[in-house]
Amino acid sequence: MNRKGVTLVVIFLVFLAIRLLFAFQAETFSDDESYFSLRQVEAITDSGIPLYEDSLSYGGRIQLFCPLFYYILAFFNLFMPITLVGKLIPNIIANTVIFSGYLLVHDITRNQRLSLIISGLVASVPIFFSQTFNHISSLVLVFPLSLLMMHAFLNINKSKTYTKIFIASILVLSLTHITAYVIIFGFLAYLLLLRLENLQQTKAELEIILFSVLFVFWTQFIIFKKAFLEYGPAILLQNIPRQVVETQQVLVLDIITLVGILPLLGGMYIIYKYSFKEKKRPIYLLLAFFIVLAVFMTTNLIPLSIGLIFSALLLTILFAQSVKLSLLFIDRSKFSHLRGLMILFFVLAYGLTIFVPTLHFSAIELDNRLSESEVEAMHFLKNHTEQDAVILTPYILGHFVAYNAERTTVADGNFLLIENINQRFEDIREMYQTDFETKAIELLNKYDIDYIYISDRVKDFYGIRQVGYVTDQDCFQLVFEEGDIQIFKSICDLK
Amino acid sequence: MKRNYLHYITKARIFVATALIIVITVLLRYLNEGFLPIGKLPYQYMTIQNTPSYLLDILPLTPPVLLLMASVSAFLIIILGYSVLTRYIREDMVLVGLILFAMSPVFISMILLPTGTSLALVCLLLAWYLYPHTWLAVLLYALIPLIDFYGGVMAAIVYLPFAKYHKTKKIIPVVLVPGLLLYLYHPFQTFPPRFGITELGAGIGGGAFLLLLVIIGFAHVWEYKRTYWYIFLTLSLTLLLTFFHSYLASYLILGLSIIGAYGFLSIIKRNWALREIKHISLFLLALGLLFSLMSYLNEVKSDPPTDEIAESFRPIAGTAGTVLSDDEYATWIRYFSHKEPAYGHGENTSVFHTRSLERAESFMRQEKVSHVWVHPEMLEGAVWQAPDEGLLFVLSADSFEKIYDQQIQIWSFLAFQQVSQGQTI
C-alpha cells in the first residue's frame, strides 16, 4: 500500500475509533428506527426473511422496505451478538464515507493532500456524524454508496472497472433504501444542466443514466408495488403524516451548525461560481444533486434529516474546491509567505465550527438514547401484560416497544400503507393531550388500547405536564411506575 | 458477432405471443371469477342501459359471448394492425410496436373489459385495410359510430393522418355524421376507469416501462415534428380525449406503442459505448414490460364483479322490489338480480347514515326496497367506518332479516315482503 493509502486507512481508523468511543458509551440506541432494524435482523437470522407481515406495528400491517442492509447485518449476527453488530457494523459502513469522499474530492480538485484532509472532514460533518454513530439505519450505507456512485460516474469513460463499480453501487443502493430515486433525479438534473450550459453529455454517461433509471424503476416497482398502486406518484411523499411534516422545520441557525459554517459558505461560493462563471462537469454533477435535494426538501419529497445530511456531505466536498482556489489565490498574492499561517487558521476555524458542533450534537444524541428505566418499563410490559395487549405510545417509541416489549403498538415511524394516517396521529395526540375522560376512552376503545405509556420523553413530545384523565382509578390502573415512567391499564369501555 | 435480438421478432412469433397473452388472460379470469367480464360497461350493454354503443345495446349478449367477442377483437387488432401499419412503417418497428401493445395493460383490459371502443377499432383498421375498395371501406366507416360513439369520433380524428399520407381529398368522415347524430336521441352514460400509468394505480392505461420507451422514442422522432405534424396532432387529440373517456386508451396506446418501438429500436441499434450494460438494460426493459403485464393481470383477474357478487344475487333474483346498496354496485344489481337498484336521488347517502328506524323504513317504503345488499368494501370505509354505524345499527331491528351471510350480506325488509304477499304495512 502506498503512503496515500496508509494515510487514508489511518484517517479511517481514527474516525472509527472516535465513532465507537461515542457509540459504546450507551447500551441503547438513540432513535426508534434502530429497533426496527434490530427486529428485521433478528427475523432474518431466525427465519431467513424479514418481517414483511408485522403483527405488532399499527396493530398488524404489511411492511414495505428494501431489505439488503438488514441481510448484511444478519450475516454478521451469525457470529456476533446483535447489540455488537448494531453498534459496530453501521459505524464501519458509515465511516467508509471517508474513502468515497476522498475519491470524489480528488475528482474535483485533483489534489491528493487536500483530498485526504477533506475526506476526514466529510466524516466529521456534524449532522452526519451525530445522526449515524448510535443509530442502525440503512441510510448509513446510502451516503457512502451515493458518493462512490458519483465518483464512478465521473470516471465512467476511463475504464470498465468504473462501470462495474457503478453497476454494483446502484444494485446495492436500490435494494437498500427507498431514497434511491433521488439518485435518478440527480442524474437527470445533471443531464438538464449540461443541456442548459450547452455541454454535450458523453455516450457512456447517457447509457449509464438510462441503465440507472431502468434499474431503480424496476426494483422500486417490485419492492413497493402495493404502495405504488395505493398512492400513485404521491408515493414520493411516503404517506408521512401532516403532524410529522410540521415538526420537520429547521431554523437557518440550526442548518449552519448542523452543516458547518465553513462548508456551507465555501460550498455555496463554489455553487455560485460554477453556476454563473465557469464550467466544470464534476461540480455540475454535485450541483445537480444539490438542486434536486433542495427541491425535494422544500416539497417534502424527502425527509428533511436525510436531505440535510446529503446536502451537508455535498457542500463539504464542494468546499474542497473553495479551499483549493483560496490556496491558489494566496500563492499568487503578496501574502504567499503566510501560507502556513493561513492553513493553521483554516484548521483552527474548522475545528471550532465543525468539531465543536459535532461533539455537541453527538452528546445530545447520547442524551437522547433510551434510558434504563425505559428499558425496564419494556421488560415489565413484556413479562406482565397479555401477549395481545396494545400499548399507546407516540410514534417515536413504536419500534422500541415492538422490539423490547414484543407488544402491539398504535403507531411507529413506518407510515407507508397505513390508512387515515393523519386521523390516527391526531387521535394519538388527543389521547395524550385531552382532559376529557370520555373522549380519551372513546379513542382508546377505537384502537383497542390496553396500556397507556407515559414518560418525560412522551410529555416533552406532546408538550404536556401530565395526562389528566388517568387519575380516575375506576378506569385507569397504575400498573408500573419507575423514575419518570408510568404505565396505566385502561379498563373501561364506552357503551 | 453483433447481437441485436431483432431476428427473434417475427410476424409469426408476435401472433403466437398475442394469442398466448389472450388465452392466459381469459384463463386466469375464468379460474378466479368465471367468465365474467370486469367493469360496468359490459353489464350496461347486457341490461340495455343507454351506452355509447347503439349496436351492442340491442344485441342479445351474455358474459361469455362478450369475452369471446373481446378476445377475437383483440387478436384482430394485432393482425389488422400489422397488415395496415406495414404499409406506412418499417416492418421491424410495426412488429416491436405491436408486441409492446400486446404486452401493455390496456390490451388486457380490452379483453376483460369488452367495450364497443375496441370493436370500433377493429372496424376502423379493417376499413383502412380494405381502403383501395373504397365503397367497402366507406361502408365500414359508416358502421363505426353505431358500434361506439367515441370510436366514431376517433375515426374522424385519425382520418387526418390517413388523408395527409394518401393525399386524398375525399371527405370520408362525412359518413360518420348520421351515426353520431343518432346519439342525440340515444343519450348515454359511462363509468370509465381512471386513465394513467397502471403501476401507479390507474384502472386503464399503459405501463411505466412503455412510457419510458415512448419518451425515448419521442426524443428521437421530435426532429420530424414539422414533416409529420398531423401525426403529433392526432396523438395529442387522442390523449386529450382519452382523459375524458378512458376506454380510448386502446387507440392512444396503440399509437404510442409505435413511438415506443422507435425508442426500443434506437436502444437496440445504438452503438453502445458501454457494451456490458447494453444487454442488462435490454433485459431490464423486457422484464419491466413483462412486470407491467403480470402486475396488471394479477390486479384485474379478480376485479369486480366477482363470482361471489354474482352468486349473492341468486336468492333474490327476479323477486319484487328494489335493492338498496351503494351506487357503485347499481349496474351489477340490475344485471344479476334483475331488480332495480334503489339509489335514491341524493337521499341515499343520508339513509346509509341514519340511525332512525322510522326514517329508514319511510325511505324504504317510498323506494319499494325489498332488500339491502352490503358488500364488505361498504363496511370498510366506502360507506361506513364502524360496525354499528348508521343504517347498520338500524338493520339489527326486527323489521329486517339477514337472509344472506357470507362476506356479502343481504337483509330482507320484512314490511315489504308482507306487502308483496298481500298484507298491509
PDB file of C-alpha atoms in Angstrom, chain A residues 38-226:
ATOM      1  CA  LEU A  38     -32.903  -4.971  15.145  1.00  0.00           C
ATOM      2  CA  ARG A  39     -36.285  -6.662  14.675  1.00  0.00           C
ATOM      3  CA  GLN A  40     -35.582  -7.208  10.997  1.00  0.00           C
ATOM      4  CA  VAL A  41     -32.094  -8.546  11.644  1.00  0.00           C
ATOM      5  CA  GLU A  42     -33.388 -10.987  14.242  1.00  0.00           C
ATOM      6  CA  ALA A  43     -36.196 -12.096  11.934  1.00  0.00           C
ATOM      7  CA  ILE A  44     -33.722 -12.742   9.119  1.00  0.00           C
ATOM      8  CA  THR A  45     -31.365 -14.610  11.460  1.00  0.00           C
ATOM      9  CA  ASP A  46     -34.254 -16.778  12.685  1.00  0.00           C
ATOM     10  CA  SER A  47     -36.201 -17.430   9.513  1.00  0.00           C
ATOM     11  CA  GLY A  48     -34.162 -16.129   6.609  1.00  0.00           C
ATOM     12  CA  ILE A  49     -36.719 -13.496   5.655  1.00  0.00           C
ATOM     13  CA  PRO A  50     -37.525 -10.067   7.087  1.00  0.00           C
ATOM     14  CA  LEU A  51     -40.790  -9.236   8.858  1.00  0.00           C
ATOM     15  CA  TYR A  52     -42.867  -8.143   5.891  1.00  0.00           C
ATOM     16  CA  GLU A  53     -46.018  -9.158   7.717  1.00  0.00           C
ATOM     17  CA  ASP A  54     -45.650  -7.379  11.011  1.00  0.00           C
ATOM     18  CA  SER A  55     -48.289  -8.237  13.588  1.00  0.00           C
ATOM     19  CA  LEU A  56     -47.065  -5.659  16.131  1.00  0.00           C
ATOM     20  CA  SER A  57     -46.786  -2.499  14.061  1.00  0.00           C
ATOM     21  CA  TYR A  58     -50.015  -0.421  13.907  1.00  0.00           C
ATOM     22  CA  GLY A  59     -51.928  -3.392  15.257  1.00  0.00           C
ATOM     23  CA  GLY A  60     -50.755  -5.562  12.368  1.00  0.00           C
ATOM     24  CA  ARG A  61     -49.791  -4.484   8.857  1.00  0.00           C
ATOM     25  CA  ILE A  62     -47.654  -5.182   5.808  1.00  0.00           C
ATOM     26  CA  GLN A  63     -44.234  -3.535   5.907  1.00  0.00           C
ATOM     27  CA  LEU A  64     -42.605  -2.333   2.711  1.00  0.00           C
ATOM     28  CA  PHE A  65     -38.855  -1.702   2.775  1.00  0.00           C
ATOM     29  CA  CYS A  66     -35.607  -2.528   0.997  1.00  0.00           C
ATOM     30  CA  PRO A  67     -34.070  -5.482   2.835  1.00  0.00           C
ATOM     31  CA  LEU A  68     -30.399  -5.623   1.815  1.00  0.00           C
ATOM     32  CA  PHE A  69     -28.945  -3.671   4.749  1.00  0.00           C
ATOM     33  CA  TYR A  70     -30.694  -5.968   7.228  1.00  0.00           C
ATOM     34  CA  TYR A  71     -29.311  -9.009   5.440  1.00  0.00           C
ATOM     35  CA  ILE A  72     -25.800  -7.578   5.759  1.00  0.00           C
ATOM     36  CA  LEU A  73     -26.293  -7.100   9.497  1.00  0.00           C
ATOM     37  CA  ALA A  74     -27.885 -10.545   9.819  1.00  0.00           C
ATOM     38  CA  PHE A  75     -24.796 -12.047   8.218  1.00  0.00           C
ATOM     39  CA  PHE A  76     -22.617 -10.566  10.971  1.00  0.00           C
ATOM     40  CA  ASN A  77     -25.191 -11.599  13.545  1.00  0.00           C
ATOM     41  CA  LEU A  78     -24.323 -15.192  12.704  1.00  0.00           C
ATOM     42  CA  PHE A  79     -21.053 -14.854  14.618  1.00  0.00           C
ATOM     43  CA  MET A  80     -21.548 -11.697  16.718  1.00  0.00           C
ATOM     44  CA  PRO A  81     -24.156 -10.736  19.323  1.00  0.00           C
ATOM     45  CA  ILE A  82     -26.831  -8.472  17.904  1.00  0.00           C
ATOM     46  CA  THR A  83     -26.041  -5.459  20.102  1.00  0.00           C
ATOM     47  CA  LEU A  84     -22.398  -5.597  18.993  1.00  0.00           C
ATOM     48  CA  VAL A  85     -23.479  -5.889  15.373  1.00  0.00           C
ATOM     49  CA  GLY A  86     -25.780  -2.895  15.863  1.00  0.00           C
ATOM     50  CA  LYS A  87     -23.004  -0.762  17.341  1.00  0.00           C
ATOM     51  CA  LEU A  88     -20.086  -1.867  15.182  1.00  0.00           C
ATOM     52  CA  ILE A  89     -21.212  -2.577  11.622  1.00  0.00           C
ATOM     53  CA  PRO A  90     -23.254   0.583  10.927  1.00  0.00           C
ATOM     54  CA  ASN A  91     -20.335   2.672  12.203  1.00  0.00           C
ATOM     55  CA  ILE A  92     -17.853   0.872   9.956  1.00  0.00           C
ATOM     56  CA  ILE A  93     -20.162   1.301   6.975  1.00  0.00           C
ATOM     57  CA  ALA A  94     -20.879   4.970   7.716  1.00  0.00           C
ATOM     58  CA  ASN A  95     -17.181   5.633   8.140  1.00  0.00           C
ATOM     59  CA  THR A  96     -16.429   4.369   4.624  1.00  0.00           C
ATOM     60  CA  VAL A  97     -17.683   7.778   3.547  1.00  0.00           C
ATOM     61  CA  ILE A  98     -14.031   8.707   4.097  1.00  0.00           C
ATOM     62  CA  PHE A  99     -12.959   6.589   1.112  1.00  0.00           C
ATOM     63  CA  SER A 100     -15.751   7.618  -1.247  1.00  0.00           C
ATOM     64  CA  GLY A 101     -15.417  11.229  -0.071  1.00  0.00           C
ATOM     65  CA  TYR A 102     -11.694  11.114  -0.816  1.00  0.00           C
ATOM     66  CA  LEU A 103     -12.263   9.772  -4.319  1.00  0.00           C
ATOM     67  CA  LEU A 104     -14.906  12.360  -5.147  1.00  0.00           C
ATOM     68  CA  VAL A 105     -12.889  15.258  -3.751  1.00  0.00           C
ATOM     69  CA  HIS A 106      -9.941  14.069  -5.812  1.00  0.00           C
ATOM     70  CA  ASP A 107     -12.113  14.040  -8.934  1.00  0.00           C
ATOM     71  CA  ILE A 108     -12.904  17.687  -8.317  1.00  0.00           C
ATOM     72  CA  THR A 109      -9.658  19.127  -7.004  1.00  0.00           C
ATOM     73  CA  ARG A 110      -7.029  16.734  -8.430  1.00  0.00           C
ATOM     74  CA  ASN A 111      -5.092  17.428  -5.229  1.00  0.00           C
ATOM     75  CA  GLN A 112      -4.150  14.391  -3.144  1.00  0.00           C
ATOM     76  CA  ARG A 113      -3.214  16.129   0.077  1.00  0.00           C
ATOM     77  CA  LEU A 114      -6.323  18.274   0.061  1.00  0.00           C
ATOM     78  CA  SER A 115      -8.456  15.215  -0.725  1.00  0.00           C
ATOM     79  CA  LEU A 116      -7.025  13.410   2.284  1.00  0.00           C
ATOM     80  CA  ILE A 117      -7.777  16.336   4.613  1.00  0.00           C
ATOM     81  CA  ILE A 118     -11.293  16.861   3.276  1.00  0.00           C
ATOM     82  CA  SER A 119     -12.074  13.139   3.476  1.00  0.00           C
ATOM     83  CA  GLY A 120     -11.629  13.410   7.245  1.00  0.00           C
ATOM     84  CA  LEU A 121     -13.832  16.476   7.292  1.00  0.00           C
ATOM     85  CA  VAL A 122     -16.538  14.647   5.348  1.00  0.00           C
ATOM     86  CA  ALA A 123     -16.650  12.022   8.074  1.00  0.00           C
ATOM     87  CA  SER A 124     -16.967  14.680  10.763  1.00  0.00           C
ATOM     88  CA  VAL A 125     -19.842  16.718   9.314  1.00  0.00           C
ATOM     89  CA  PRO A 126     -21.917  17.396  12.468  1.00  0.00           C
ATOM     90  CA  ILE A 127     -25.296  16.222  11.195  1.00  0.00           C
ATOM     91  CA  PHE A 128     -23.843  13.144   9.514  1.00  0.00           C
ATOM     92  CA  PHE A 129     -21.728  12.064  12.475  1.00  0.00           C
ATOM     93  CA  SER A 130     -24.347  12.724  15.141  1.00  0.00           C
ATOM     94  CA  GLN A 131     -27.148  11.037  13.175  1.00  0.00           C
ATOM     95  CA  THR A 132     -25.206   7.871  12.415  1.00  0.00           C
ATOM     96  CA  PHE A 133     -22.906   6.935  15.306  1.00  0.00           C
ATOM     97  CA  ASN A 134     -25.565   5.456  17.587  1.00  0.00           C
ATOM     98  CA  HIS A 135     -28.214   4.537  15.014  1.00  0.00           C
ATOM     99  CA  ILE A 136     -28.917   1.424  12.996  1.00  0.00           C
ATOM    100  CA  SER A 137     -30.297   2.761   9.776  1.00  0.00           C
ATOM    101  CA  SER A 138     -29.883   1.636   6.189  1.00  0.00           C
ATOM    102  CA  LEU A 139     -29.049   5.263   5.418  1.00  0.00           C
ATOM    103  CA  VAL A 140     -25.504   4.703   6.684  1.00  0.00           C
ATOM    104  CA  LEU A 141     -24.975   2.639   3.542  1.00  0.00           C
ATOM    105  CA  VAL A 142     -26.753   5.084   1.252  1.00  0.00           C
ATOM    106  CA  PHE A 143     -24.428   8.049   1.814  1.00  0.00           C
ATOM    107  CA  PRO A 144     -21.028   6.439   1.117  1.00  0.00           C
ATOM    108  CA  LEU A 145     -22.521   4.480  -1.776  1.00  0.00           C
ATOM    109  CA  SER A 146     -24.016   7.555  -3.396  1.00  0.00           C
ATOM    110  CA  LEU A 147     -20.660   9.332  -3.281  1.00  0.00           C
ATOM    111  CA  LEU A 148     -18.943   6.247  -4.683  1.00  0.00           C
ATOM    112  CA  MET A 149     -21.504   6.133  -7.485  1.00  0.00           C
ATOM    113  CA  MET A 150     -20.844   9.744  -8.358  1.00  0.00           C
ATOM    114  CA  HIS A 151     -17.120   9.006  -8.451  1.00  0.00           C
ATOM    115  CA  ALA A 152     -17.678   6.024 -10.747  1.00  0.00           C
ATOM    116  CA  PHE A 153     -19.975   8.103 -12.943  1.00  0.00           C
ATOM    117  CA  LEU A 154     -17.412  10.860 -13.352  1.00  0.00           C
ATOM    118  CA  ASN A 155     -14.795   8.331 -14.437  1.00  0.00           C
ATOM    119  CA  ILE A 156     -17.055   6.089 -16.497  1.00  0.00           C
ATOM    120  CA  ASN A 157     -15.171   6.796 -19.728  1.00  0.00           C
ATOM    121  CA  LYS A 158     -11.795   5.872 -18.234  1.00  0.00           C
ATOM    122  CA  SER A 159     -12.086   2.172 -17.566  1.00  0.00           C
ATOM    123  CA  LYS A 160     -14.527  -0.718 -17.392  1.00  0.00           C
ATOM    124  CA  THR A 161     -13.828  -1.015 -13.674  1.00  0.00           C
ATOM    125  CA  TYR A 162     -15.830   2.160 -13.059  1.00  0.00           C
ATOM    126  CA  THR A 163     -18.791   0.729 -14.955  1.00  0.00           C
ATOM    127  CA  LYS A 164     -18.669  -2.318 -12.727  1.00  0.00           C
ATOM    128  CA  ILE A 165     -18.393  -0.168  -9.591  1.00  0.00           C
ATOM    129  CA  PHE A 166     -21.342   1.899 -10.762  1.00  0.00           C
ATOM    130  CA  ILE A 167     -23.498  -1.130 -11.519  1.00  0.00           C
ATOM    131  CA  ALA A 168     -22.628  -2.744  -8.182  1.00  0.00           C
ATOM    132  CA  SER A 169     -23.369   0.501  -6.333  1.00  0.00           C
ATOM    133  CA  ILE A 170     -26.752   1.069  -7.942  1.00  0.00           C
ATOM    134  CA  LEU A 171     -27.643  -2.560  -7.337  1.00  0.00           C
ATOM    135  CA  VAL A 172     -26.867  -2.281  -3.632  1.00  0.00           C
ATOM    136  CA  LEU A 173     -28.421   1.173  -3.322  1.00  0.00           C
ATOM    137  CA  SER A 174     -31.735   0.136  -4.943  1.00  0.00           C
ATOM    138  CA  LEU A 175     -32.024  -2.745  -2.511  1.00  0.00           C
ATOM    139  CA  THR A 176     -31.020  -0.647   0.485  1.00  0.00           C
ATOM    140  CA  HIS A 177     -33.282   2.389   0.740  1.00  0.00           C
ATOM    141  CA  ILE A 178     -36.297   3.943  -0.955  1.00  0.00           C
ATOM    142  CA  THR A 179     -34.386   7.201  -1.493  1.00  0.00           C
ATOM    143  CA  ALA A 180     -32.567   5.579  -4.422  1.00  0.00           C
ATOM    144  CA  TYR A 181     -34.940   7.613  -6.592  1.00  0.00           C
ATOM    145  CA  VAL A 182     -33.109  10.775  -5.502  1.00  0.00           C
ATOM    146  CA  ILE A 183     -30.031   9.470  -7.331  1.00  0.00           C
ATOM    147  CA  ILE A 184     -32.058   9.060 -10.529  1.00  0.00           C
ATOM    148  CA  PHE A 185     -33.463  12.550 -10.331  1.00  0.00           C
ATOM    149  CA  GLY A 186     -29.952  13.810  -9.576  1.00  0.00           C
ATOM    150  CA  PHE A 187     -28.557  12.265 -12.745  1.00  0.00           C
ATOM    151  CA  LEU A 188     -31.483  13.531 -14.821  1.00  0.00           C
ATOM    152  CA  ALA A 189     -30.953  17.021 -13.395  1.00  0.00           C
ATOM    153  CA  TYR A 190     -27.282  16.697 -14.382  1.00  0.00           C
ATOM    154  CA  LEU A 191     -28.297  15.971 -17.993  1.00  0.00           C
ATOM    155  CA  LEU A 192     -30.559  19.012 -17.903  1.00  0.00           C
ATOM    156  CA  LEU A 193     -27.774  21.207 -16.532  1.00  0.00           C
ATOM    157  CA  LEU A 194     -25.431  20.068 -19.284  1.00  0.00           C
ATOM    158  CA  ARG A 195     -28.085  20.939 -21.875  1.00  0.00           C
ATOM    159  CA  LEU A 196     -28.615  24.376 -20.318  1.00  0.00           C
ATOM    160  CA  GLU A 197     -24.873  25.018 -20.386  1.00  0.00           C
ATOM    161  CA  ASN A 198     -24.565  23.711 -23.953  1.00  0.00           C
ATOM    162  CA  LEU A 199     -22.248  20.940 -22.852  1.00  0.00           C
ATOM    163  CA  GLN A 200     -22.592  17.595 -24.617  1.00  0.00           C
ATOM    164  CA  GLN A 201     -23.031  14.542 -22.428  1.00  0.00           C
ATOM    165  CA  THR A 202     -20.889  11.586 -23.403  1.00  0.00           C
ATOM    166  CA  LYS A 203     -22.419   8.412 -24.798  1.00  0.00           C
ATOM    167  CA  ALA A 204     -21.340   6.460 -21.757  1.00  0.00           C
ATOM    168  CA  GLU A 205     -22.946   8.983 -19.392  1.00  0.00           C
ATOM    169  CA  LEU A 206     -26.246   8.762 -21.219  1.00  0.00           C
ATOM    170  CA  GLU A 207     -26.162   4.979 -21.276  1.00  0.00           C
ATOM    171  CA  ILE A 208     -25.355   4.612 -17.606  1.00  0.00           C
ATOM    172  CA  ILE A 209     -28.151   7.050 -16.711  1.00  0.00           C
ATOM    173  CA  LEU A 210     -30.613   5.083 -18.861  1.00  0.00           C
ATOM    174  CA  PHE A 211     -29.492   1.919 -17.126  1.00  0.00           C
ATOM    175  CA  SER A 212     -29.883   3.510 -13.679  1.00  0.00           C
ATOM    176  CA  VAL A 213     -33.380   4.750 -14.475  1.00  0.00           C
ATOM    177  CA  LEU A 214     -34.408   1.293 -15.682  1.00  0.00           C
ATOM    178  CA  PHE A 215     -32.867  -0.496 -12.754  1.00  0.00           C
ATOM    179  CA  VAL A 216     -34.119   1.778  -9.987  1.00  0.00           C
ATOM    180  CA  PHE A 217     -37.621   1.939 -11.522  1.00  0.00           C
ATOM    181  CA  TRP A 218     -37.674  -1.803 -11.784  1.00  0.00           C
ATOM    182  CA  THR A 219     -36.513  -2.621  -8.266  1.00  0.00           C
ATOM    183  CA  GLN A 220     -38.638   0.081  -6.643  1.00  0.00           C
ATOM    184  CA  PHE A 221     -41.728  -1.020  -8.553  1.00  0.00           C
ATOM    185  CA  ILE A 222     -41.202  -4.573  -7.365  1.00  0.00           C
ATOM    186  CA  ILE A 223     -40.448  -3.758  -3.739  1.00  0.00           C
ATOM    187  CA  PHE A 224     -43.055  -1.008  -3.330  1.00  0.00           C
ATOM    188  CA  LYS A 225     -45.664  -2.341  -5.777  1.00  0.00           C
ATOM    189  CA  LYS A 226     -48.512  -2.149  -3.280  1.00  0.00           C
TER     190      LYS A 226
END
